[in-house]
mmCIF file of C-alpha atoms and ligand atoms in Angstrom:
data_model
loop_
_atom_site.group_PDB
_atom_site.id
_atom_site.type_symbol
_atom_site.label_atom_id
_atom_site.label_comp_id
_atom_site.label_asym_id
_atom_site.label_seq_id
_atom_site.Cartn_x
_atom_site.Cartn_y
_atom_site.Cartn_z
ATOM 1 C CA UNK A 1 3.349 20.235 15.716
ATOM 2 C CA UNK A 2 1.879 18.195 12.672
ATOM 3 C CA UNK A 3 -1.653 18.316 12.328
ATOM 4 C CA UNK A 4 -3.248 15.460 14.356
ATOM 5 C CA UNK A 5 -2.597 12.385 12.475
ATOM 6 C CA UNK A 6 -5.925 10.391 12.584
ATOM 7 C CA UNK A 7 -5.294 7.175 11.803
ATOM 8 C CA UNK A 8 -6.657 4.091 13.746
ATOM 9 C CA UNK A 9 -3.853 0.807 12.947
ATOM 10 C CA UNK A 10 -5.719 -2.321 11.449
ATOM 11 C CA UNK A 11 -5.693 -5.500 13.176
ATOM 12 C CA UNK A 12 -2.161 -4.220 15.658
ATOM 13 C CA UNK A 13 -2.288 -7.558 17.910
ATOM 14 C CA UNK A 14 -2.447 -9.960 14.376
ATOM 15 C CA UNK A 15 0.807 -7.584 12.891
ATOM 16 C CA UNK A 16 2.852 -8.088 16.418
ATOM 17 C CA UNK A 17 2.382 -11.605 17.235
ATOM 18 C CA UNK A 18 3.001 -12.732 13.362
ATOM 19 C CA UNK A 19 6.119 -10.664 13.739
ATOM 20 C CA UNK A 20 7.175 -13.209 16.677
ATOM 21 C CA UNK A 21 8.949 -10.163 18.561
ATOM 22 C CA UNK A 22 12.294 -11.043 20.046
ATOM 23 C CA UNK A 23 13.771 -8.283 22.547
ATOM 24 C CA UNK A 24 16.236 -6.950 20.461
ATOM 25 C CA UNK A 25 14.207 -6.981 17.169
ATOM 26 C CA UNK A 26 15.491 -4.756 14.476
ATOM 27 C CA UNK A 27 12.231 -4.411 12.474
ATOM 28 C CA UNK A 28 11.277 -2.374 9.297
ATOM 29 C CA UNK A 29 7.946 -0.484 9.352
ATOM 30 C CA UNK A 30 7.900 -0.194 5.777
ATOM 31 C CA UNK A 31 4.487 2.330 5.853
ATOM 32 C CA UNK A 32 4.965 3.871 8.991
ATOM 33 C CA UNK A 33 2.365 6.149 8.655
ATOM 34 C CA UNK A 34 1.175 8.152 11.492
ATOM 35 C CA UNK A 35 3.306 5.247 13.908
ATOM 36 C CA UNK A 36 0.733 3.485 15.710
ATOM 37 C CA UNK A 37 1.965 -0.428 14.347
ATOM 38 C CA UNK A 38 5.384 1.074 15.031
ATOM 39 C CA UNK A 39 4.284 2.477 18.532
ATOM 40 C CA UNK A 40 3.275 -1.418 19.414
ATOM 41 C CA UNK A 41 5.906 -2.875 18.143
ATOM 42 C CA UNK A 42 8.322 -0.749 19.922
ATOM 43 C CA UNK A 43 6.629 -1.475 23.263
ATOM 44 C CA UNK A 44 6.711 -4.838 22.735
ATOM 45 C CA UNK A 45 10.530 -5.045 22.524
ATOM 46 C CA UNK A 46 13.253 -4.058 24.594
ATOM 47 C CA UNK A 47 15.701 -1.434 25.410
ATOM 48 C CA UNK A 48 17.737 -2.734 22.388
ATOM 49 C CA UNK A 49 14.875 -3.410 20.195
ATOM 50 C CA UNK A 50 15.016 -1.381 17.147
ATOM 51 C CA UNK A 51 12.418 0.063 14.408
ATOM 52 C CA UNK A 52 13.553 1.871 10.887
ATOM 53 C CA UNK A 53 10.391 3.297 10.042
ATOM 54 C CA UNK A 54 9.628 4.336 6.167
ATOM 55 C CA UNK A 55 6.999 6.444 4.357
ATOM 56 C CA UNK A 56 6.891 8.145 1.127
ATOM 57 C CA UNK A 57 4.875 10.921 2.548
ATOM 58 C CA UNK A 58 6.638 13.787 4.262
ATOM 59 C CA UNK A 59 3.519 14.284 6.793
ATOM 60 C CA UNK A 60 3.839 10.842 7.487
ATOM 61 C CA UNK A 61 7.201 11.185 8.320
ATOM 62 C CA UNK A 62 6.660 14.134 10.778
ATOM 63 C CA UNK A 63 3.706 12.693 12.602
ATOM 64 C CA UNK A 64 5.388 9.289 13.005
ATOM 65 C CA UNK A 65 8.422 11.518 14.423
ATOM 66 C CA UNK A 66 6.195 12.906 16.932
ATOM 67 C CA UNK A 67 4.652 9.992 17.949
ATOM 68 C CA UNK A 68 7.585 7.665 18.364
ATOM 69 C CA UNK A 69 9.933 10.769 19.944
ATOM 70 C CA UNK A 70 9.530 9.093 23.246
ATOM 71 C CA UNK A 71 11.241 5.960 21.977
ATOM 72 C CA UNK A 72 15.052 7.898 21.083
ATOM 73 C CA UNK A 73 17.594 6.374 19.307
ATOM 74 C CA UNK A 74 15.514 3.215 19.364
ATOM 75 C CA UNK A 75 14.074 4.527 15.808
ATOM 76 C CA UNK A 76 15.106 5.959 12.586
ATOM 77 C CA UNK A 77 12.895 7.479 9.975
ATOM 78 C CA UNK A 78 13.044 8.542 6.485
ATOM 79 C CA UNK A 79 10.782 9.776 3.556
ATOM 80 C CA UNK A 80 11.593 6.738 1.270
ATOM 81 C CA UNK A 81 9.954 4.149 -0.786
ATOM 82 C CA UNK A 82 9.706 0.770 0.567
ATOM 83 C CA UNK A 83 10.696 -0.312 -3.032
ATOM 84 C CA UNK A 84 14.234 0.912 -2.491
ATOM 85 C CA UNK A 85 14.178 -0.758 1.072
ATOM 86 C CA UNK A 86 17.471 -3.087 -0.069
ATOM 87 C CA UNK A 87 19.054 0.147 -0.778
ATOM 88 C CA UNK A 88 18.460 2.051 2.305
ATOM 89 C CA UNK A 89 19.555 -0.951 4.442
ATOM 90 C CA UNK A 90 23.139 -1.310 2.641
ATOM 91 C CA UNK A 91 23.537 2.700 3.010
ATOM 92 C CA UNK A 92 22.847 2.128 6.808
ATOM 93 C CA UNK A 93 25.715 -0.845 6.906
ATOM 94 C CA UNK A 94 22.408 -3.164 7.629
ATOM 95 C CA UNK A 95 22.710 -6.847 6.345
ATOM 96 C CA UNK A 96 19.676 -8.223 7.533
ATOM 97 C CA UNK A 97 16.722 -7.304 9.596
ATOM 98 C CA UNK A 98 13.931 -9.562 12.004
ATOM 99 C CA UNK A 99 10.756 -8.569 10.219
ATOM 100 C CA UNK A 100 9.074 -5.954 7.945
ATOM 101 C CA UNK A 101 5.688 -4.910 7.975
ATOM 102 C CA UNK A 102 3.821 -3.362 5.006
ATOM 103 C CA UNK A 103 0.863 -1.755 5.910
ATOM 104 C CA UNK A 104 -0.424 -1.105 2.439
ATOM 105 C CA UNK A 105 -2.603 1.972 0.801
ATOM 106 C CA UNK A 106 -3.383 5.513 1.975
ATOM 107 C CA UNK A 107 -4.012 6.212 5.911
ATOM 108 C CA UNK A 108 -7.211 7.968 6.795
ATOM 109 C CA UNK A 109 -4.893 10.669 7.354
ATOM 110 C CA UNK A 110 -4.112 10.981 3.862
ATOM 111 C CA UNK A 111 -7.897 10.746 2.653
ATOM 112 C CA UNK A 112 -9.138 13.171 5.153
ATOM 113 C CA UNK A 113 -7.034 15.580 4.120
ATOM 114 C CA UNK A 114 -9.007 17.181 1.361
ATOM 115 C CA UNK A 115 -6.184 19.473 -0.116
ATOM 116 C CA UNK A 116 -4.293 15.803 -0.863
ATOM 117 C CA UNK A 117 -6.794 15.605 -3.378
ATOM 118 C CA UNK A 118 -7.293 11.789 -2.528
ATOM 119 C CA UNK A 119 -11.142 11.079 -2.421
ATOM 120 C CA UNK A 120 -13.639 13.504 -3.312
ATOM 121 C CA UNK A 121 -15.477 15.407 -0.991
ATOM 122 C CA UNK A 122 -18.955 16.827 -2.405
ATOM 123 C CA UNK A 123 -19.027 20.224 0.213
ATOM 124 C CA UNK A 124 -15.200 21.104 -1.365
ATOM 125 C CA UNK A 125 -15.323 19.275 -4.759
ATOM 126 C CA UNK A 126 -14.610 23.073 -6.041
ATOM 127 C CA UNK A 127 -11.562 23.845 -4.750
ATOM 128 C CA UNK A 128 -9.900 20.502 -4.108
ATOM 129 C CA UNK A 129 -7.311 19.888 -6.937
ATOM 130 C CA UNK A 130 -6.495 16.562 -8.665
ATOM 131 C CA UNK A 131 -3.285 15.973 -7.232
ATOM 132 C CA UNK A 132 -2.839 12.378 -4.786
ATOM 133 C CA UNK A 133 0.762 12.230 -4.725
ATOM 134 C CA UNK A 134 1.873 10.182 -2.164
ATOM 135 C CA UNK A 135 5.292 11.379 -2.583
ATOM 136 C CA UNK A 136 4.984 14.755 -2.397
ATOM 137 C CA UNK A 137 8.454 15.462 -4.271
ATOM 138 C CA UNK A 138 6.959 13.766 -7.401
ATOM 139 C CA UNK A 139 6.284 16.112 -10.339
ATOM 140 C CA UNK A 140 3.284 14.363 -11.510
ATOM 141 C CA UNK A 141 -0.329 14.599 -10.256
ATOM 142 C CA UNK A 142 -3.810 13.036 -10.674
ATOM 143 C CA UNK A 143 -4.756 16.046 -13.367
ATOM 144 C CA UNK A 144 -1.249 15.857 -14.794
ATOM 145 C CA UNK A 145 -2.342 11.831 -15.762
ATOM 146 C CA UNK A 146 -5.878 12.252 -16.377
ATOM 147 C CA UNK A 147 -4.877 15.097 -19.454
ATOM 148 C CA UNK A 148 -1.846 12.486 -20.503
ATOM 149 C CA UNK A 149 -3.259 8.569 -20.075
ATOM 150 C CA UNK A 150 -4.510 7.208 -23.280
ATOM 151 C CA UNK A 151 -8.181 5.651 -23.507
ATOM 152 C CA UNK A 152 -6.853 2.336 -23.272
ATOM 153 C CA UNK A 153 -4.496 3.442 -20.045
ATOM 154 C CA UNK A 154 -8.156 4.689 -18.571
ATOM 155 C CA UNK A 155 -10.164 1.977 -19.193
ATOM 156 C CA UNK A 156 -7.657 -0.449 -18.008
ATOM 157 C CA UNK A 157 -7.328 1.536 -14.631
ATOM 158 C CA UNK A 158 -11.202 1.616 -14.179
ATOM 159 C CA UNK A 159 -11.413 -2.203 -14.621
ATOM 160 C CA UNK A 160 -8.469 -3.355 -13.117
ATOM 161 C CA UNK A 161 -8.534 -0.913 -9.951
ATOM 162 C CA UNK A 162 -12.136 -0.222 -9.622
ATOM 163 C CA UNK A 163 -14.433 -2.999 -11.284
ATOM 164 C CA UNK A 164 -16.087 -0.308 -12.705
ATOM 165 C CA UNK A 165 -19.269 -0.950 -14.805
ATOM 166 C CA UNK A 166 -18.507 1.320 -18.070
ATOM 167 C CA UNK A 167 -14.828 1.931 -17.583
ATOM 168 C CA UNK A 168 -14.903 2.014 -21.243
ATOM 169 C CA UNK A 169 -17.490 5.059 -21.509
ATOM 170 C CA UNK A 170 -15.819 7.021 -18.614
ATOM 171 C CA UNK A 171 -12.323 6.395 -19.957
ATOM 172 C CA UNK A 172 -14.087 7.826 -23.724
ATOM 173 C CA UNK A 173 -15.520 10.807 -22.336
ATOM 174 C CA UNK A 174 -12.403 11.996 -19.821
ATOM 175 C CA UNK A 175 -10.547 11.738 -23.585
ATOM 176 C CA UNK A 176 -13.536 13.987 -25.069
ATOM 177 C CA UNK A 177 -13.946 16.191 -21.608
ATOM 178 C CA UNK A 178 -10.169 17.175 -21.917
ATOM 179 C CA UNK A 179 -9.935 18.125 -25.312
ATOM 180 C CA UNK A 180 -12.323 21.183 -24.247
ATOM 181 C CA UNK A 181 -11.050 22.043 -20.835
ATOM 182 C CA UNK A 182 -8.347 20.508 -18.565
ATOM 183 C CA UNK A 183 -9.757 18.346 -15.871
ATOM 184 C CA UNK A 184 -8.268 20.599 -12.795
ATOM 185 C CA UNK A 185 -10.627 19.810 -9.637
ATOM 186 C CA UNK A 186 -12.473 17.264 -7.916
ATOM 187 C CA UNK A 187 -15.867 18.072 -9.268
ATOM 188 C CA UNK A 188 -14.557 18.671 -12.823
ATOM 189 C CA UNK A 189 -13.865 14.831 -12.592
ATOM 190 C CA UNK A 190 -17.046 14.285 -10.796
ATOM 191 C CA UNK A 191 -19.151 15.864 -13.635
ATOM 192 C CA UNK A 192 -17.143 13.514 -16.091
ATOM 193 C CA UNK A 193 -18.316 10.768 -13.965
ATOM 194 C CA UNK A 194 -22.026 11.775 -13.059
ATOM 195 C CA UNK A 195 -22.420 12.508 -16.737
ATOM 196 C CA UNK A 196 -21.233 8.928 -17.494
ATOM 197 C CA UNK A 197 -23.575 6.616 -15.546
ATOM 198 C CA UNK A 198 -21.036 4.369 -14.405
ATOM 199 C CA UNK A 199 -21.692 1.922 -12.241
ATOM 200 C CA UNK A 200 -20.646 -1.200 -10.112
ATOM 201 C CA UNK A 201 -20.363 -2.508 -6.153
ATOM 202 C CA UNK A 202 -22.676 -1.928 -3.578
ATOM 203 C CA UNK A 203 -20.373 -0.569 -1.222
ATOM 204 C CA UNK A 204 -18.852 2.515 -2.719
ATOM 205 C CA UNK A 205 -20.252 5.615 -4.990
ATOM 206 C CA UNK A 206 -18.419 5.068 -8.258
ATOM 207 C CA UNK A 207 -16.656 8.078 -7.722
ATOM 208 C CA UNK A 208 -14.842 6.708 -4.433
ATOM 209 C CA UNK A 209 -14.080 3.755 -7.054
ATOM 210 C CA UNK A 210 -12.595 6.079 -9.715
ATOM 211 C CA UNK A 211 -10.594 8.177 -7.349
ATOM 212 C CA UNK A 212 -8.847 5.131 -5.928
ATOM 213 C CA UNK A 213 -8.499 3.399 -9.205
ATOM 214 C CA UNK A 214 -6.141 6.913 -10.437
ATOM 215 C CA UNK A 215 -4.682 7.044 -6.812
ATOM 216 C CA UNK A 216 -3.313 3.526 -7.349
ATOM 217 C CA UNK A 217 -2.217 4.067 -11.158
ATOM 218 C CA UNK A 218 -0.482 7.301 -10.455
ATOM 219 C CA UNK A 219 1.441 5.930 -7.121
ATOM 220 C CA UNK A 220 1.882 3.054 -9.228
ATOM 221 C CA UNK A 221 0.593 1.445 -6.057
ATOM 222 C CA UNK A 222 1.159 -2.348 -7.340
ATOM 223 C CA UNK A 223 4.303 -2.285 -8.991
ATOM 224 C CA UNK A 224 5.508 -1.004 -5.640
ATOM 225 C CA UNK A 225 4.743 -3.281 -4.159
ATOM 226 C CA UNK A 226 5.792 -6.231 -6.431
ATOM 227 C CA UNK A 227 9.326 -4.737 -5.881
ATOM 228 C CA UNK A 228 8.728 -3.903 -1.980
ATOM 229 C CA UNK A 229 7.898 -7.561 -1.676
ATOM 230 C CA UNK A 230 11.190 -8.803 -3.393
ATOM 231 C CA UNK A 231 12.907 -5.993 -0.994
ATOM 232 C CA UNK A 232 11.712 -7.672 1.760
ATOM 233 C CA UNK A 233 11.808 -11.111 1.321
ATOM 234 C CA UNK A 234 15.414 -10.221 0.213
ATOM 235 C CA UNK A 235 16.137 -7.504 3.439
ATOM 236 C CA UNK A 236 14.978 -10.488 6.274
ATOM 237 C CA UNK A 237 17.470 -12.708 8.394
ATOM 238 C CA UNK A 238 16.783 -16.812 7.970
ATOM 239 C CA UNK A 239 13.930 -16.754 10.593
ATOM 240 C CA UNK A 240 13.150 -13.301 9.960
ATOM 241 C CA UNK A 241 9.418 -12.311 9.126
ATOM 242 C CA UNK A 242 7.326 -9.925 6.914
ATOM 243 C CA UNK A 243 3.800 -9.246 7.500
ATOM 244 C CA UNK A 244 1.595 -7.444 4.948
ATOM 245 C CA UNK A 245 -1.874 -6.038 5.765
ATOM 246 C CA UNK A 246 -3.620 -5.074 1.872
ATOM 247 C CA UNK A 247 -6.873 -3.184 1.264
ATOM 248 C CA UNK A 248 -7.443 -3.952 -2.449
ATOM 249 C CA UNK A 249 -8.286 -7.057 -3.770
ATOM 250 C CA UNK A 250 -5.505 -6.590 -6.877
ATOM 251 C CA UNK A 251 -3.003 -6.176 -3.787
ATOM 252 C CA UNK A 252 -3.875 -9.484 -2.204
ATOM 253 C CA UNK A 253 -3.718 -11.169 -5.105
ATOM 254 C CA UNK A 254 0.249 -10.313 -5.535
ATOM 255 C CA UNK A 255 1.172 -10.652 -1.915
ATOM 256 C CA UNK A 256 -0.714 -14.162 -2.394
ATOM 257 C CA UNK A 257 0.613 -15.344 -5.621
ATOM 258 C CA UNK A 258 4.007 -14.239 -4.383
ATOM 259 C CA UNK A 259 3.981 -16.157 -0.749
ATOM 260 C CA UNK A 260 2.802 -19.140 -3.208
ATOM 261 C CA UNK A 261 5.648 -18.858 -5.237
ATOM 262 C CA UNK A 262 8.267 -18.531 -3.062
ATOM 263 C CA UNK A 263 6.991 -21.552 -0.930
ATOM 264 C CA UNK A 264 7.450 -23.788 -4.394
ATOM 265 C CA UNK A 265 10.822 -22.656 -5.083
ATOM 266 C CA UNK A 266 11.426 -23.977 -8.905
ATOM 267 C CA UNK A 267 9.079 -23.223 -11.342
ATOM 268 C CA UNK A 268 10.580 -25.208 -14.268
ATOM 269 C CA UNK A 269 8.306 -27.850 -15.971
ATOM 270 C CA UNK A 270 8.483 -31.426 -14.306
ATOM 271 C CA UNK A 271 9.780 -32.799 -17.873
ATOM 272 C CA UNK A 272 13.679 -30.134 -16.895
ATOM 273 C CA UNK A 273 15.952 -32.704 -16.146
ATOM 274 C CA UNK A 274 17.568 -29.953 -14.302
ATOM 275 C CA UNK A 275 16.185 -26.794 -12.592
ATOM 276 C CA UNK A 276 16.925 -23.735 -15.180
ATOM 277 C CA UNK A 277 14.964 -21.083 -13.469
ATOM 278 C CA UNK A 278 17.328 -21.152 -10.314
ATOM 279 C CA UNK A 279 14.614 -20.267 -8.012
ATOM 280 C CA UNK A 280 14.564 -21.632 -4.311
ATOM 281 C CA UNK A 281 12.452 -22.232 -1.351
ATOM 282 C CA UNK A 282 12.888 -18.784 0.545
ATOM 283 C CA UNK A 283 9.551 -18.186 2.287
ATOM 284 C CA UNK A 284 7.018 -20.431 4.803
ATOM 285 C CA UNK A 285 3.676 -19.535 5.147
ATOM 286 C CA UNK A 286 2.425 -18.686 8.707
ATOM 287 C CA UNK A 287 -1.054 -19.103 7.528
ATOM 288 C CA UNK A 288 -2.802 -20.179 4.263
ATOM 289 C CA UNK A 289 -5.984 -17.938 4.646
ATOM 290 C CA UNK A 290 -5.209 -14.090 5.348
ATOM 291 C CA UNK A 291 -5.823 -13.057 8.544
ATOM 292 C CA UNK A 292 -9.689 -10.886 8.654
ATOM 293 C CA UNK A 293 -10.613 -7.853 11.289
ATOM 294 C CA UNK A 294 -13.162 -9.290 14.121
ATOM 295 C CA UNK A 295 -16.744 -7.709 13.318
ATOM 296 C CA UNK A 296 -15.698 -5.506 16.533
ATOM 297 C CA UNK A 297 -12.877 -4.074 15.150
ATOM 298 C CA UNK A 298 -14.574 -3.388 11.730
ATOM 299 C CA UNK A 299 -17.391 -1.713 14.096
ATOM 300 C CA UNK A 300 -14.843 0.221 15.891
ATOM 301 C CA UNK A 301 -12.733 1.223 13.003
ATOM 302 C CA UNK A 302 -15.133 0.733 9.379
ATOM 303 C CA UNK A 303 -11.885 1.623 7.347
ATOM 304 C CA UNK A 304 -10.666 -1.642 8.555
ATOM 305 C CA UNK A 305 -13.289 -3.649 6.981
ATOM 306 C CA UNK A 306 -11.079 -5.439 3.698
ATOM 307 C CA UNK A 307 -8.367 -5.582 5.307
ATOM 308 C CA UNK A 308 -6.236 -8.984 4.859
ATOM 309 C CA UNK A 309 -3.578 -9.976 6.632
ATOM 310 C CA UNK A 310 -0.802 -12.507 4.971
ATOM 311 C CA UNK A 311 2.749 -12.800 7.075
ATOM 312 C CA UNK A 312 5.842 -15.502 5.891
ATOM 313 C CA UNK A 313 8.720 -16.656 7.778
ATOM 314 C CA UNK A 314 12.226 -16.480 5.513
ATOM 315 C CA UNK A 315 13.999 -20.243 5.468
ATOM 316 C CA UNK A 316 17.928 -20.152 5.754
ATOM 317 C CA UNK A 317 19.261 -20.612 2.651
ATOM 318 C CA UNK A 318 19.211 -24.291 1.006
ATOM 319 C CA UNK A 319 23.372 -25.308 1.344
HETATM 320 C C1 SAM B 401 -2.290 2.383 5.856
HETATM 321 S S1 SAM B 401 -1.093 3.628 6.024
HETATM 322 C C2 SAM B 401 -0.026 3.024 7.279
HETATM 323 C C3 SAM B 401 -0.486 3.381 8.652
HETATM 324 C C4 SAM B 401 0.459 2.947 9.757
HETATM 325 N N1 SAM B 401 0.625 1.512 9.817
HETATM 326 C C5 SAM B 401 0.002 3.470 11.099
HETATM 327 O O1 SAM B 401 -0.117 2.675 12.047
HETATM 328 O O2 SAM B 401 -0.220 4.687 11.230
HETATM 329 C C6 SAM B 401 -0.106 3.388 4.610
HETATM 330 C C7 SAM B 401 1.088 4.318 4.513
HETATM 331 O O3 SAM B 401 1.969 3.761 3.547
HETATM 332 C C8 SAM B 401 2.577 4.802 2.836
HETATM 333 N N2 SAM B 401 3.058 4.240 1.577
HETATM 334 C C9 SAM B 401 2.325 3.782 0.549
HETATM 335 N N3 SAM B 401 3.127 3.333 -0.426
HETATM 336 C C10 SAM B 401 4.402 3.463 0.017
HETATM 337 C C11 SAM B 401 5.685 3.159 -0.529
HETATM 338 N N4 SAM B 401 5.826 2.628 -1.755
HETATM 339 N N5 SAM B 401 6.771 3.406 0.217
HETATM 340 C C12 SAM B 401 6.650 3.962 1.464
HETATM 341 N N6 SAM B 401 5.462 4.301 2.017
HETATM 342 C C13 SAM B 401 4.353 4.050 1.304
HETATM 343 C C14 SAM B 401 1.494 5.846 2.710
HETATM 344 O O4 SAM B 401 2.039 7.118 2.474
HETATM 345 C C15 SAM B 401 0.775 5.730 4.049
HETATM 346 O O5 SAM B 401 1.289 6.658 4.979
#
């Protein structure tokens, strides 16, 4: 038995119906999580419905296993990257699927469990180590990247992850901070960033900012997800759909920019006399503002408060 899996799915009704369900779906729950998308989608489809369900996350994996045991055969699940999704399909002799979902981010699974290392928790900050892997085969952790970045790597992650008033003077004094002592634990980071009077947002303490910013660098969260969006546009049957809930503003903007650009097809200057970049129309939008939790659900369920929901339908391919 895995450890309850806490994890409350965002917006579950918005993810099924822009997946337009047909009974014997084969969809890809490309962040499977702790199953409860896949648990709805699975009801919602027949006895030959079908769900391959992927997480990086080996506890993911397990609860997800637990959870959707009462479905059989009807799902597979492995400890995989949705980045490599292409790959896993052709291993499986799968040409195309109906739909993927990507449900992007860390569950509340992940961030409650303080040992992950993923936010900071004042009453532990002692004894919780730097580590957020996602993946937890990967050799590197947060420490392992805070004692090898360089300044500029810092400051850049601060900005561009966390809009972090003085990314520059946190990013100079982690550089200084290290030189005397390894930062090991949470609250050796947190003195770094108490000592550094950083600010920014009204929301979150900058510490919840800096933790996600390093979280999202060292799961190199956004490349991922560049790639996982190429792997699923690429994965879907003409008709086929992929839905993508993100959490970060720096994730919206690639899901968004990437929808655009696969609804305009060539990107060659209007002066080409002929196309040279060879790219076509592969995607139609379902919507052209993302999809936002109902005040209730935020009420119910505060983690679900930025999420934004963007789904695409894949066009047969031009003859
Ligand atoms: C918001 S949670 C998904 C929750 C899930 N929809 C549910 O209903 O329980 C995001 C999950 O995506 C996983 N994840 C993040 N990046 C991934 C990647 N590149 N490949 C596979 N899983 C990933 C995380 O480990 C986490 O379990």
């Amino acid at each position: 038995m895995v450890d309850a899996f806490t994890h409350q799915p965002v917006l579950v009704a918005e993810c099924v119906s822009s997946l337009r369900l047909r009974e014997d779906a084969l969809i890809v729950d490309a962040t499977v999580g702790g199953g409860g998308h896949a648990a709805a989608i699975l009801e919602r489809t027949g006895p030959h419905g079908r769900l391959i369900g992927l997480d990086q996350d080996a506890n993911a994996v397990a609860a997800a296993g637990e959870r959707l045991a009462r479905f059989g055969d009807r799902v597979q699940l492995f400890q995989h990257s949705f980045r490599h999704l292409e790959t896993l399909l052709e291993e499986q002799g799968i040409e195309a699927v109906d739909g993927v979902l990507l449900d992007l981010g860390v569950s509340s699974h992940q961030l409650d469990t303080t040992e992950r290392g993923f936010r900071f928790a004042a009453e532990s900050a002692d004894t919780t180590p730097l580590d957020m892997r996602m993946d937890q085969r990967s050799e590197v952790t947060a420490a392992d990247l805070l004692r090898d970045a360089s300044e500029e790597e810092l400051r850049h992650w601060f900005r561009a992850y966390a809009d972090l008033r003085g990314a520059s003077r946190l990013a100079r004094r982690i550089v200084s901070e290290r030189r005397r002592a390894p930062l090991r634990s949470s609250a050796d980071l947190l003195a770094v960033i108490e000592s550094s009077r950083v600010g920014g947002g009204r929301r979150h303490h900058p510490a919840t900012r800096v933790f996600q910013a390093l979280r999202i660098a060292l799961n190199d969260e956004l490349g991922a997800l560049e790639d996982g969006l190429e792997a699923a546009i690429g994965s879907l049957r003409a008709g086929g759909r992929v839905v993508v809930l993100a959490y970060h503003s720096a994730e919206d903007r690639i899901v968004k920019r990437r929808f655009r650009d696969e609804e305009r097809g060539c990107t060659c200057p209007p002066e080409f006399p002929v196309c040279a970049c060879g790219r076509s129309v592969r995607l139609r939008l379902l919507m052209r503002r993302p999809v936002r939790p109902e005040p209730d659900e935020v009420a119910r369920n505060p983690r679900s408060r930025s999420a934004r929901l963007r789904a695409a339908e894949r066009l047969a391919e031009a003859a």
